[in-house]
Every structure is written in structure tokens, then in C-alpha cells.
Amino acid sequence: MPSRRRVLASLGLLATAGCLGRNSDTDSATTDGQTDWPLPDCDAGGTSYNPNPVGPRSVPEERWQRTVPQPTGRPVVAGGRVFLPTLGGLRTFALDGSPGWSLTPVEDRSTVWPTGPAVHDGTVYVGTDDRRSLLALDADDGSERWRADVGDVSVPPTPDHDWETIFVGTRDRTVARVDAESGDIRWATSVFGAVTALATSGDIAYVGTEAGEVYALLNSEGLWRRKLPGSVVDVALGNGGPVYATTFGGGTFELADGLHAGRTRWHDESGPAKDSLVVTDDTVYGADGGGLVAMSRHGEGRRWSLDGSFAAGMAGAGDTLYVGGEDGVSAYRLDGGLGVGDVRLNARRWHVDVGGSVVRGLAVADDALFVPVSGTSESEAAFVALD
């Protein structure tokens, strides 16, 4: 591990690049007034939150619905297109639902498990579990620009602050940094356990693993490493330095960065998260089969919580939190509505049945909510746009 001086030097690099649109002059992953959702968790910091009110606040109607193979990841919306990873490959649609090009399985396989893509400036970066590994594709027609053999990619590709490089993690316990223009591998390093979560800030990659490890990596070297009780489900970054990690069975942690690297600032033992956290300026939201919880970012404990069963990664936009469940999708007020603690009134804005259980996660863009719906023995999987 590096010296205390090296850790202190990293402080200047930690400025969450993405949908939060904070005061970093290096943040070119998004711009003020953004209406896209260009990464599965919206931004490189994994916040799953866009402060712009780009989703439906009142009860929406169905814009379109399309039958798709079983979704394998979260949708992305960028450059006038919608991207959905499925067992049949990466599917694309226009904003009006018209089908576009597809990335299909290789010839000797009937399925593929693509990650959610990262989309920027006409290029789509997507990981696969086959010999193609990591691909850069033309966003217009899906043609291949390059491929890089980094292994069986397990998490969505995530850019650095200016999209010059792409970070990836694999089931083979590898984290790699790849040149976004050429596909050349700049460095690769091993971690303990398959990679299950990845967020970036500047040149630093924050990595969670199936073995319960959280790493901060700079140029393939570890700035710090922390063992948590349970497989890491998600990692997200807060403005000002903290790292949020949620685990399977071990709760949610706020970990310090910089001088006090890896130390626990607070821990909510039952803080849940299914696929993703949502991180705003002052609150961390988590949801799973046990309910929905809003946790203060400032060590003040829980702000509010609600009972319920939620089945997919959440998304936030403006003052609204969107959550998928087995019986459809709901929108909640970020402040929990009226009430004290767990006693809430008027917390939910609306609920819509989408014909099945919501899976993988939601995307909010173009005044709409994009919802992957699981297939069953009696119905095919679907992709629904609500506005």
C-alpha cells in the first residue's frame, strides 16, 4: 500500500464525475441540464441520480412496450437511443420505441450476458461473458471499432473523468484500465474475488468484490483496501470524498477516503440495496425485499423508511425516487413526504403495473422512465417506456 503522502495526494482527484453535476471542473461526463442516462448508474460515481427533473412526477402512461429476451442489466439512454442488455444480446431502440441494431451472441452460443453499456460521443462500450470480452461499438450502426481481451466482464464499463480511458472488472478477479480510443490495455491488476461493483473518480477506481473487499486503485496500485461483512452489492461515491458500499447481509457503510482511508464513518446494519444505491447531496437511498430506506449522509441515522418488496435498482431524478418491485414501479418523494421517522404520509407519488416484476434497474431520461420487466413461464420479458 502507498504512503500517507500518496493517499493525501489522491484527495484532489476525488470529485464525483457524473449526473450529480457538482462543482468539479474536471466533470465532463455530463453537463448541466442533462436529460440522458449515459451509464447504467447514470454517472461514473455510481450515484444513480440526476438532479434534473427528467422523469414523470405524476401518474405516467405507457409510451411504448417491446418484447425482449430476458434483461441482463440496466438500460442506458444517450444520443437519442435506448440500450438494453439481454440474454439475446444488446438491444437498441429509438426514443419512440422503433427497434435499432443489436449485438447478438457469437456463432457457437445461443445466449450472451452483456453488461449495461457506457455511451459517449457516438461510441458504445459494453462487456460480455464470451470471447469478445470488452467491445467498443459505433452507436449509429453497432459496427465494431475495437475489442480488448480483459476476461469475462462482470460489471458495466466505467469511464475516467474525461472519457480517455475505460475501467472494467471481471469475474476472473481482474480490474483493467483500457484506452477508450484504441482499446489498448494500459494496466491490469488482480483483486480478491470476482468484481461485483465499480465506480470511478478521476483516475481512481473504487472496486467491490464478491469476497467482500472494497479497493481504491490508482494506476493499478492500491491506495487502500477494506474488508466488509458480506459480498459487495454496490459502490457509489459522494461529493467530498466518502465511499458508500452496500453488502449482501452486512448492511450499508460510509467509508472515508483520503487521510482516513477505508475507515467506517457510519454503518446501517440493515441498510438495503438491490442492484444499486441512490446518492444525493444529503441522503443515501437503498431498497430490497425488506423495504425502502433513506439514510443521512451526515451520520444522523435514518431519515425515513417504508415497508415493501423491491426487486430492481432504483433511479432518482429531481425530487423523485423511482423504485421497481414485483408488482410494478412506484415513484416516491425524496423527502419521504410528511411524517416523523417511519410514520409517513403522502410519500408515494404514484404506482403503475407494468405486467410483471421489474428487474435489473431503471433509467430516467427524456421525461420518461425505462423499465425492464422479467419474463415468466406464462409471459415473455418486456421493455416498457412510461411518460
CSV table of C-alpha atoms in Angstrom, one decimal:
chain,number,residue,atom,x,y,z
A,1,MET,CA,0.0,0.0,0.0
A,2,PRO,CA,1.2,3.6,-0.7
A,3,SER,CA,2.5,6.1,1.8
A,4,ARG,CA,0.3,8.6,3.8
A,5,ARG,CA,1.6,11.3,1.4
A,6,ARG,CA,0.4,9.3,-1.6
A,7,VAL,CA,-3.1,9.0,0.0
A,8,LEU,CA,-3.2,12.7,0.7
A,9,ALA,CA,-2.3,13.4,-2.9
A,10,SER,CA,-5.3,11.4,-4.0
A,11,LEU,CA,-7.7,13.8,-2.3
A,12,GLY,CA,-7.5,16.3,-5.1
A,13,LEU,CA,-8.7,13.6,-7.5
A,14,LEU,CA,-11.9,12.7,-5.7
A,15,ALA,CA,-14.7,14.6,-7.4
A,16,THR,CA,-17.6,12.5,-8.5
A,17,ALA,CA,-17.9,12.6,-12.3
A,18,GLY,CA,-21.4,12.3,-13.4
A,19,CYS,CA,-25.1,13.0,-13.1
A,20,LEU,CA,-24.7,14.8,-9.8
A,21,GLY,CA,-23.1,17.7,-11.8
A,22,ARG,CA,-21.2,19.0,-8.9
A,23,ASN,CA,-18.6,21.7,-8.8
A,24,SER,CA,-15.7,19.8,-10.3
A,25,ASP,CA,-14.0,21.5,-13.2
A,26,THR,CA,-13.0,18.0,-14.4
A,27,ASP,CA,-16.5,16.8,-14.7
A,28,SER,CA,-17.2,16.3,-18.4
A,29,ALA,CA,-19.1,13.1,-18.2
A,30,THR,CA,-22.3,15.2,-18.0
A,31,THR,CA,-23.4,18.8,-18.3
A,32,ASP,CA,-25.9,21.0,-16.6
A,33,GLY,CA,-29.4,20.4,-17.8
A,34,GLN,CA,-28.6,16.8,-18.9
A,35,THR,CA,-31.6,14.7,-19.9
A,36,ASP,CA,-29.7,11.5,-20.8
A,37,TRP,CA,-28.8,8.5,-18.6
A,38,PRO,CA,-25.5,7.6,-20.3
A,39,LEU,CA,-24.3,4.9,-17.8
A,40,PRO,CA,-26.2,2.1,-16.0
A,41,ASP,CA,-25.8,4.0,-12.7
A,42,CYS,CA,-26.2,7.4,-14.5
A,43,ASP,CA,-22.6,8.6,-13.8
A,44,ALA,CA,-19.1,7.3,-13.2
A,45,GLY,CA,-19.6,7.8,-9.4
A,46,GLY,CA,-22.5,5.3,-9.5
A,47,THR,CA,-25.0,7.7,-7.8
A,48,SER,CA,-28.0,6.6,-10.0
A,49,TYR,CA,-29.2,10.2,-9.6
A,50,ASN,CA,-29.8,13.1,-11.9
A,51,PRO,CA,-30.6,16.4,-10.1
A,52,ASN,CA,-32.6,17.5,-13.2
A,53,PRO,CA,-36.3,16.6,-13.1
A,54,VAL,CA,-36.3,14.4,-16.2
A,55,GLY,CA,-38.8,11.8,-15.2
A,56,PRO,CA,-42.6,11.6,-14.7
A,57,ARG,CA,-43.8,13.1,-11.3
A,58,SER,CA,-47.5,12.4,-12.0
A,59,VAL,CA,-49.0,9.1,-13.0
A,60,PRO,CA,-47.5,8.2,-16.4
A,61,GLU,CA,-48.9,6.5,-19.4
A,62,GLU,CA,-47.2,3.9,-21.5
A,63,ARG,CA,-45.2,5.4,-24.3
A,64,TRP,CA,-44.3,2.0,-25.7
A,65,GLN,CA,-43.7,-1.6,-24.8
A,66,ARG,CA,-41.5,-4.1,-26.7
A,67,THR,CA,-41.0,-7.9,-26.2
A,68,VAL,CA,-37.3,-8.7,-25.5
A,69,PRO,CA,-35.2,-11.6,-24.3
A,70,GLN,CA,-34.6,-11.7,-20.5
A,71,PRO,CA,-32.8,-8.5,-19.4
A,72,THR,CA,-29.3,-8.9,-18.0
A,73,GLY,CA,-28.5,-5.4,-17.0
A,74,ARG,CA,-29.8,-1.9,-16.6
A,75,PRO,CA,-30.9,0.3,-19.6
A,76,VAL,CA,-29.0,3.3,-20.8
A,77,VAL,CA,-30.4,6.3,-22.7
A,78,ALA,CA,-28.0,8.5,-24.7
A,79,GLY,CA,-27.8,10.3,-28.0
A,80,GLY,CA,-31.4,9.7,-28.9
A,81,ARG,CA,-31.1,5.9,-28.4
A,82,VAL,CA,-32.1,3.5,-25.7
A,83,PHE,CA,-29.8,0.5,-24.9
A,84,LEU,CA,-30.9,-2.7,-23.1
A,85,PRO,CA,-28.6,-5.7,-22.4
A,86,THR,CA,-30.4,-9.0,-22.6
A,87,LEU,CA,-29.7,-12.7,-22.9
A,88,GLY,CA,-30.2,-12.3,-26.6
A,89,GLY,CA,-27.6,-9.5,-26.8
A,90,LEU,CA,-27.6,-5.8,-26.6
A,91,ARG,CA,-30.8,-4.4,-28.0
A,92,THR,CA,-31.2,-0.8,-29.1
A,93,PHE,CA,-34.3,1.4,-29.7
A,94,ALA,CA,-35.1,4.9,-30.7
A,95,LEU,CA,-36.8,7.1,-28.1
A,96,ASP,CA,-40.2,6.3,-29.8
A,97,GLY,CA,-39.6,2.6,-29.4
A,98,SER,CA,-38.5,1.8,-33.0
A,99,PRO,CA,-36.0,-1.1,-33.0
A,100,GLY,CA,-32.4,-0.4,-34.0
A,101,TRP,CA,-29.3,-2.6,-34.3
A,102,SER,CA,-28.5,-5.5,-32.0
A,103,LEU,CA,-25.3,-7.1,-30.7
A,104,THR,CA,-26.1,-10.8,-30.9
A,105,PRO,CA,-24.5,-13.9,-29.4
A,106,VAL,CA,-21.4,-15.4,-31.0
A,107,GLU,CA,-22.0,-18.2,-33.6
A,108,ASP,CA,-21.4,-21.1,-31.2
A,109,ARG,CA,-23.6,-19.8,-28.4
A,110,SER,CA,-27.3,-19.2,-28.1
A,111,THR,CA,-27.1,-16.6,-25.4
A,112,VAL,CA,-24.7,-13.9,-24.2
A,113,TRP,CA,-24.6,-11.9,-20.9
A,114,PRO,CA,-23.7,-8.3,-21.9
A,115,THR,CA,-23.2,-5.7,-19.3
A,116,GLY,CA,-25.1,-2.4,-19.3
A,117,PRO,CA,-23.2,-0.2,-21.7
A,118,ALA,CA,-21.4,3.1,-21.3
A,119,VAL,CA,-22.3,5.5,-24.1
A,120,HIS,CA,-20.3,8.6,-25.1
A,121,ASP,CA,-19.7,10.7,-28.2
A,122,GLY,CA,-21.0,8.1,-30.6
A,123,THR,CA,-19.3,5.1,-29.0
A,124,VAL,CA,-20.9,2.3,-27.0
A,125,TYR,CA,-18.6,0.4,-24.6
A,126,VAL,CA,-20.0,-2.9,-23.5
A,127,GLY,CA,-18.6,-6.0,-21.7
A,128,THR,CA,-19.6,-9.6,-22.5
A,129,ASP,CA,-19.1,-13.1,-21.0
A,130,ASP,CA,-17.8,-14.5,-24.2
A,131,ARG,CA,-14.5,-14.3,-26.2
A,132,ARG,CA,-15.3,-10.8,-27.3
A,133,SER,CA,-14.7,-9.6,-23.7
A,134,LEU,CA,-14.8,-5.7,-24.0
A,135,LEU,CA,-16.2,-4.0,-27.1
A,136,ALA,CA,-16.3,-0.5,-28.5
A,137,LEU,CA,-19.2,-0.2,-31.0
A,138,ASP,CA,-20.4,2.6,-33.3
A,139,ALA,CA,-23.6,3.9,-31.7
A,140,ASP,CA,-25.2,4.5,-35.1
A,141,ASP,CA,-25.0,1.0,-36.6
A,142,GLY,CA,-23.3,-1.2,-34.0
A,143,SER,CA,-20.2,-1.8,-36.1
A,144,GLU,CA,-17.2,-2.9,-34.1
A,145,ARG,CA,-14.4,-0.3,-33.5
A,146,TRP,CA,-12.2,-2.4,-31.3
A,147,ARG,CA,-12.2,-5.2,-28.8
A,148,ALA,CA,-10.0,-5.8,-25.8
A,149,ASP,CA,-9.4,-9.2,-24.1
A,150,VAL,CA,-9.7,-8.5,-20.4
A,151,GLY,CA,-11.6,-11.6,-19.5
A,152,ASP,CA,-15.2,-12.3,-18.5
A,153,VAL,CA,-16.6,-8.8,-17.9
A,154,SER,CA,-18.8,-8.7,-14.8
A,155,VAL,CA,-19.7,-5.1,-14.3
A,156,PRO,CA,-20.5,-2.2,-16.7
A,157,PRO,CA,-17.5,-0.3,-18.2
A,158,THR,CA,-17.0,2.9,-16.3
A,159,PRO,CA,-15.0,6.0,-17.7
A,160,ASP,CA,-12.5,8.2,-16.1
A,161,HIS,CA,-13.4,11.9,-15.7
A,162,ASP,CA,-12.8,12.8,-19.4
A,163,TRP,CA,-13.6,9.5,-21.1
A,164,GLU,CA,-10.0,9.0,-22.2
A,165,THR,CA,-10.0,5.6,-20.6
A,166,ILE,CA,-12.5,2.9,-19.5
A,167,PHE,CA,-12.3,0.9,-16.3
A,168,VAL,CA,-13.6,-2.7,-16.3
A,169,GLY,CA,-13.9,-5.5,-13.8
A,170,THR,CA,-14.2,-9.2,-14.4
A,171,ARG,CA,-15.4,-12.5,-12.9
A,172,ASP,CA,-11.8,-13.5,-13.2
A,173,ARG,CA,-10.8,-11.2,-10.4
A,174,THR,CA,-9.2,-8.6,-12.6
A,175,VAL,CA,-9.6,-4.8,-12.8
A,176,ALA,CA,-8.2,-3.2,-16.0
A,177,ARG,CA,-7.9,0.3,-17.5
A,178,VAL,CA,-8.3,0.5,-21.3
A,179,ASP,CA,-7.7,3.3,-23.7
A,180,ALA,CA,-11.1,4.5,-25.0
A,181,GLU,CA,-9.8,5.3,-28.4
A,182,SER,CA,-7.7,2.3,-29.3
A,183,GLY,CA,-8.7,-0.4,-26.9
A,184,ASP,CA,-5.1,-0.8,-25.7
A,185,ILE,CA,-4.9,-2.1,-22.1
A,186,ARG,CA,-3.0,0.4,-20.0
A,187,TRP,CA,-2.8,-1.7,-16.9
A,188,ALA,CA,-4.5,-4.6,-15.2
A,189,THR,CA,-4.3,-5.9,-11.6
A,190,SER,CA,-5.8,-8.7,-9.6
A,191,VAL,CA,-8.2,-8.3,-6.7
A,192,PHE,CA,-9.6,-10.8,-4.2
A,193,GLY,CA,-12.9,-12.1,-5.5
A,194,ALA,CA,-14.9,-11.6,-8.7
A,195,VAL,CA,-15.7,-7.9,-9.3
A,196,THR,CA,-19.3,-7.0,-8.4
A,197,ALA,CA,-19.2,-3.2,-8.3
A,198,LEU,CA,-17.2,-0.4,-9.8
A,199,ALA,CA,-17.2,3.4,-9.6
A,200,THR,CA,-14.6,6.0,-10.6
A,201,SER,CA,-13.5,9.5,-9.7
A,202,GLY,CA,-10.7,11.0,-11.8
A,203,ASP,CA,-8.0,8.3,-12.2
A,204,ILE,CA,-9.1,6.3,-9.1
A,205,ALA,CA,-11.2,3.2,-9.4
A,206,TYR,CA,-13.3,2.1,-6.4
A,207,VAL,CA,-14.0,-1.6,-6.7
A,208,GLY,CA,-16.2,-4.0,-4.7
A,209,THR,CA,-15.8,-7.8,-4.9
A,210,GLU,CA,-17.8,-10.9,-4.2
A,211,ALA,CA,-15.4,-11.7,-1.4
A,212,GLY,CA,-16.5,-8.5,0.5
A,213,GLU,CA,-13.4,-6.4,-0.4
A,214,VAL,CA,-13.5,-2.7,-1.3
A,215,TYR,CA,-10.4,-1.3,-3.0
A,216,ALA,CA,-9.3,2.2,-4.1
A,217,LEU,CA,-6.9,1.7,-7.0
A,218,LEU,CA,-4.7,4.3,-8.7
A,219,ASN,CA,-2.5,3.2,-11.6
A,220,SER,CA,-3.0,-0.4,-10.7
A,221,GLU,CA,-1.7,0.2,-7.1
A,222,GLY,CA,-3.9,0.1,-4.0
A,223,LEU,CA,-4.5,3.4,-2.2
A,224,TRP,CA,-6.5,1.5,0.4
A,225,ARG,CA,-8.4,-1.8,0.9
A,226,ARG,CA,-11.2,-2.7,3.3
A,227,LYS,CA,-12.9,-6.0,4.2
A,228,LEU,CA,-16.6,-5.8,4.8
A,229,PRO,CA,-19.0,-8.5,6.1
A,230,GLY,CA,-20.7,-9.8,3.0
A,231,SER,CA,-20.4,-9.7,-0.8
A,232,VAL,CA,-20.4,-6.1,-2.0
A,233,VAL,CA,-23.6,-5.4,-4.0
A,234,ASP,CA,-22.8,-1.8,-5.0
A,235,VAL,CA,-20.3,1.0,-4.6
A,236,ALA,CA,-21.2,4.7,-5.0
A,237,LEU,CA,-19.3,7.9,-4.4
A,238,GLY,CA,-20.5,11.0,-2.6
A,239,ASN,CA,-19.4,14.6,-3.3
A,240,GLY,CA,-16.5,15.4,-1.0
A,241,GLY,CA,-14.9,12.0,-0.6
A,242,PRO,CA,-17.0,9.4,1.1
A,243,VAL,CA,-17.4,6.0,-0.5
A,244,TYR,CA,-20.7,4.1,0.0
A,245,ALA,CA,-20.7,0.4,-0.1
A,246,THR,CA,-23.7,-1.9,0.5
A,247,THR,CA,-23.3,-5.6,1.1
A,248,PHE,CA,-25.3,-8.8,1.0
A,249,GLY,CA,-26.4,-9.4,4.6
A,250,GLY,CA,-23.9,-6.9,6.1
A,251,GLY,CA,-25.7,-3.6,5.7
A,252,THR,CA,-24.6,-0.3,4.2
A,253,PHE,CA,-21.3,1.6,5.0
A,254,GLU,CA,-20.0,5.1,4.5
A,255,LEU,CA,-16.2,4.7,4.2
A,256,ALA,CA,-13.8,7.6,4.5
A,257,ASP,CA,-11.4,8.4,1.7
A,258,GLY,CA,-8.1,10.3,1.7
A,259,LEU,CA,-6.4,10.7,5.1
A,260,HIS,CA,-8.7,8.3,6.9
A,261,ALA,CA,-8.9,5.9,4.0
A,262,GLY,CA,-11.3,3.0,4.4
A,263,ARG,CA,-12.4,3.8,7.9
A,264,THR,CA,-16.1,3.4,8.7
A,265,ARG,CA,-17.9,6.8,9.2
A,266,TRP,CA,-21.2,5.1,9.8
A,267,HIS,CA,-22.9,1.7,9.3
A,268,ASP,CA,-26.5,0.9,8.9
A,269,GLU,CA,-26.7,-2.8,9.7
A,270,SER,CA,-29.9,-3.3,7.8
A,271,GLY,CA,-29.3,-0.7,5.1
A,272,PRO,CA,-30.6,-2.5,2.0
A,273,ALA,CA,-29.8,-2.2,-1.7
A,274,LYS,CA,-31.0,-4.3,-4.6
A,275,ASP,CA,-28.5,-3.7,-7.5
A,276,SER,CA,-27.8,0.0,-6.7
A,277,LEU,CA,-27.9,2.8,-4.2
A,278,VAL,CA,-29.1,6.3,-5.0
A,279,VAL,CA,-26.9,9.0,-3.6
A,280,THR,CA,-27.9,12.7,-3.5
A,281,ASP,CA,-26.3,15.7,-1.8
A,282,ASP,CA,-27.5,14.7,1.7
A,283,THR,CA,-29.1,11.2,1.5
A,284,VAL,CA,-28.3,7.7,0.6
A,285,TYR,CA,-31.3,5.5,-0.5
A,286,GLY,CA,-31.4,1.7,-0.5
A,287,ALA,CA,-34.2,-0.7,-1.3
A,288,ASP,CA,-34.6,-4.5,-1.4
A,289,GLY,CA,-37.1,-7.2,-0.5
A,290,GLY,CA,-37.2,-5.8,3.1
A,291,GLY,CA,-38.2,-2.2,2.2
A,292,LEU,CA,-37.0,1.3,1.3
A,293,VAL,CA,-34.6,3.2,3.5
A,294,ALA,CA,-33.3,6.8,3.4
A,295,MET,CA,-30.1,7.2,5.3
A,296,SER,CA,-28.5,10.6,6.2
A,297,ARG,CA,-25.1,11.2,4.6
A,298,HIS,CA,-24.0,13.2,7.6
A,299,GLY,CA,-24.1,10.4,10.2
A,300,GLU,CA,-27.6,11.4,11.5
A,301,GLY,CA,-29.0,7.9,11.0
A,302,ARG,CA,-32.1,7.0,9.1
A,303,ARG,CA,-34.3,9.8,7.8
A,304,TRP,CA,-37.2,7.6,7.0
A,305,SER,CA,-38.2,4.1,5.8
A,306,LEU,CA,-41.1,2.2,4.2
A,307,ASP,CA,-42.1,-1.4,4.2
A,308,GLY,CA,-42.3,-3.2,0.8
A,309,SER,CA,-40.6,-5.6,-1.5
A,310,PHE,CA,-38.5,-4.0,-4.2
A,311,ALA,CA,-36.8,-6.1,-6.9
A,312,ALA,CA,-34.6,-3.8,-9.0
A,313,GLY,CA,-32.1,-1.0,-8.9
A,314,MET,CA,-33.5,2.4,-8.1
A,315,ALA,CA,-33.1,5.7,-10.0
A,316,GLY,CA,-33.5,9.3,-8.9
A,317,ALA,CA,-34.3,12.4,-10.8
A,318,GLY,CA,-35.0,15.9,-9.4
A,319,ASP,CA,-37.2,15.4,-6.2
A,320,THR,CA,-38.4,11.9,-7.1
A,321,LEU,CA,-37.2,8.4,-6.4
A,322,TYR,CA,-38.2,5.6,-8.8
A,323,VAL,CA,-38.3,2.0,-7.5
A,324,GLY,CA,-39.2,-1.3,-9.2
A,325,GLY,CA,-41.0,-4.2,-7.5
A,326,GLU,CA,-42.7,-7.5,-8.2
A,327,ASP,CA,-46.0,-5.7,-8.8
A,328,GLY,CA,-44.8,-2.8,-11.0
A,329,VAL,CA,-42.9,0.5,-10.5
A,330,SER,CA,-43.5,3.3,-8.0
A,331,ALA,CA,-42.4,6.9,-7.6
A,332,TYR,CA,-41.7,8.4,-4.1
A,333,ARG,CA,-40.8,11.8,-2.9
A,334,LEU,CA,-37.1,12.1,-2.0
A,335,ASP,CA,-38.0,13.7,1.3
A,336,GLY,CA,-40.4,10.9,2.2
A,337,GLY,CA,-43.5,13.2,2.3
A,338,LEU,CA,-45.0,14.2,5.6
A,339,GLY,CA,-44.3,12.4,8.8
A,340,VAL,CA,-41.8,11.6,11.5
A,341,GLY,CA,-39.3,8.7,11.2
A,342,ASP,CA,-41.1,5.6,9.8
A,343,VAL,CA,-44.6,7.1,10.0
A,344,ARG,CA,-45.1,8.7,6.6
A,345,LEU,CA,-48.0,10.3,4.8
A,346,ASN,CA,-48.1,11.0,1.1
A,347,ALA,CA,-44.6,9.5,0.4
A,348,ARG,CA,-45.7,7.8,-2.8
A,349,ARG,CA,-46.5,9.9,-5.8
A,350,TRP,CA,-47.8,7.1,-8.0
A,351,HIS,CA,-47.7,3.4,-8.8
A,352,VAL,CA,-48.1,1.7,-12.2
A,353,ASP,CA,-48.5,-2.0,-13.0
A,354,VAL,CA,-46.2,-3.0,-15.9
A,355,GLY,CA,-47.4,-6.5,-16.3
A,356,GLY,CA,-44.6,-8.3,-14.3
A,357,SER,CA,-41.7,-8.0,-12.0
A,358,VAL,CA,-39.2,-5.1,-12.6
A,359,VAL,CA,-35.6,-6.4,-12.9
A,360,ARG,CA,-32.0,-5.2,-13.0
A,361,GLY,CA,-32.8,-1.5,-12.7
A,362,LEU,CA,-34.4,1.6,-14.0
A,363,ALA,CA,-33.3,4.6,-16.2
A,364,VAL,CA,-34.8,8.1,-16.2
A,365,ALA,CA,-34.4,10.3,-19.2
A,366,ASP,CA,-36.3,12.3,-21.9
A,367,ASP,CA,-39.2,12.9,-19.4
A,368,ALA,CA,-39.7,9.1,-19.3
A,369,LEU,CA,-39.0,6.1,-17.2
A,370,PHE,CA,-37.5,3.0,-18.9
A,371,VAL,CA,-38.4,-0.3,-17.2
A,372,PRO,CA,-37.1,-3.8,-17.9
A,373,VAL,CA,-39.7,-6.5,-17.0
A,374,SER,CA,-38.9,-10.1,-16.2
A,375,GLY,CA,-40.3,-12.9,-18.2
A,376,THR,CA,-42.2,-15.8,-16.6
A,377,SER,CA,-43.4,-19.3,-17.6
A,378,GLU,CA,-46.5,-17.6,-18.9
A,379,SER,CA,-45.2,-14.4,-20.4
A,380,GLU,CA,-42.2,-13.1,-22.3
A,381,ALA,CA,-39.9,-10.4,-20.9
A,382,ALA,CA,-40.6,-6.9,-21.9
A,383,PHE,CA,-39.1,-3.4,-22.0
A,384,VAL,CA,-41.5,-0.6,-21.2
A,385,ALA,CA,-41.2,3.2,-21.5
A,386,LEU,CA,-43.5,5.3,-19.3
A,387,ASP,CA,-44.1,9.1,-19.6
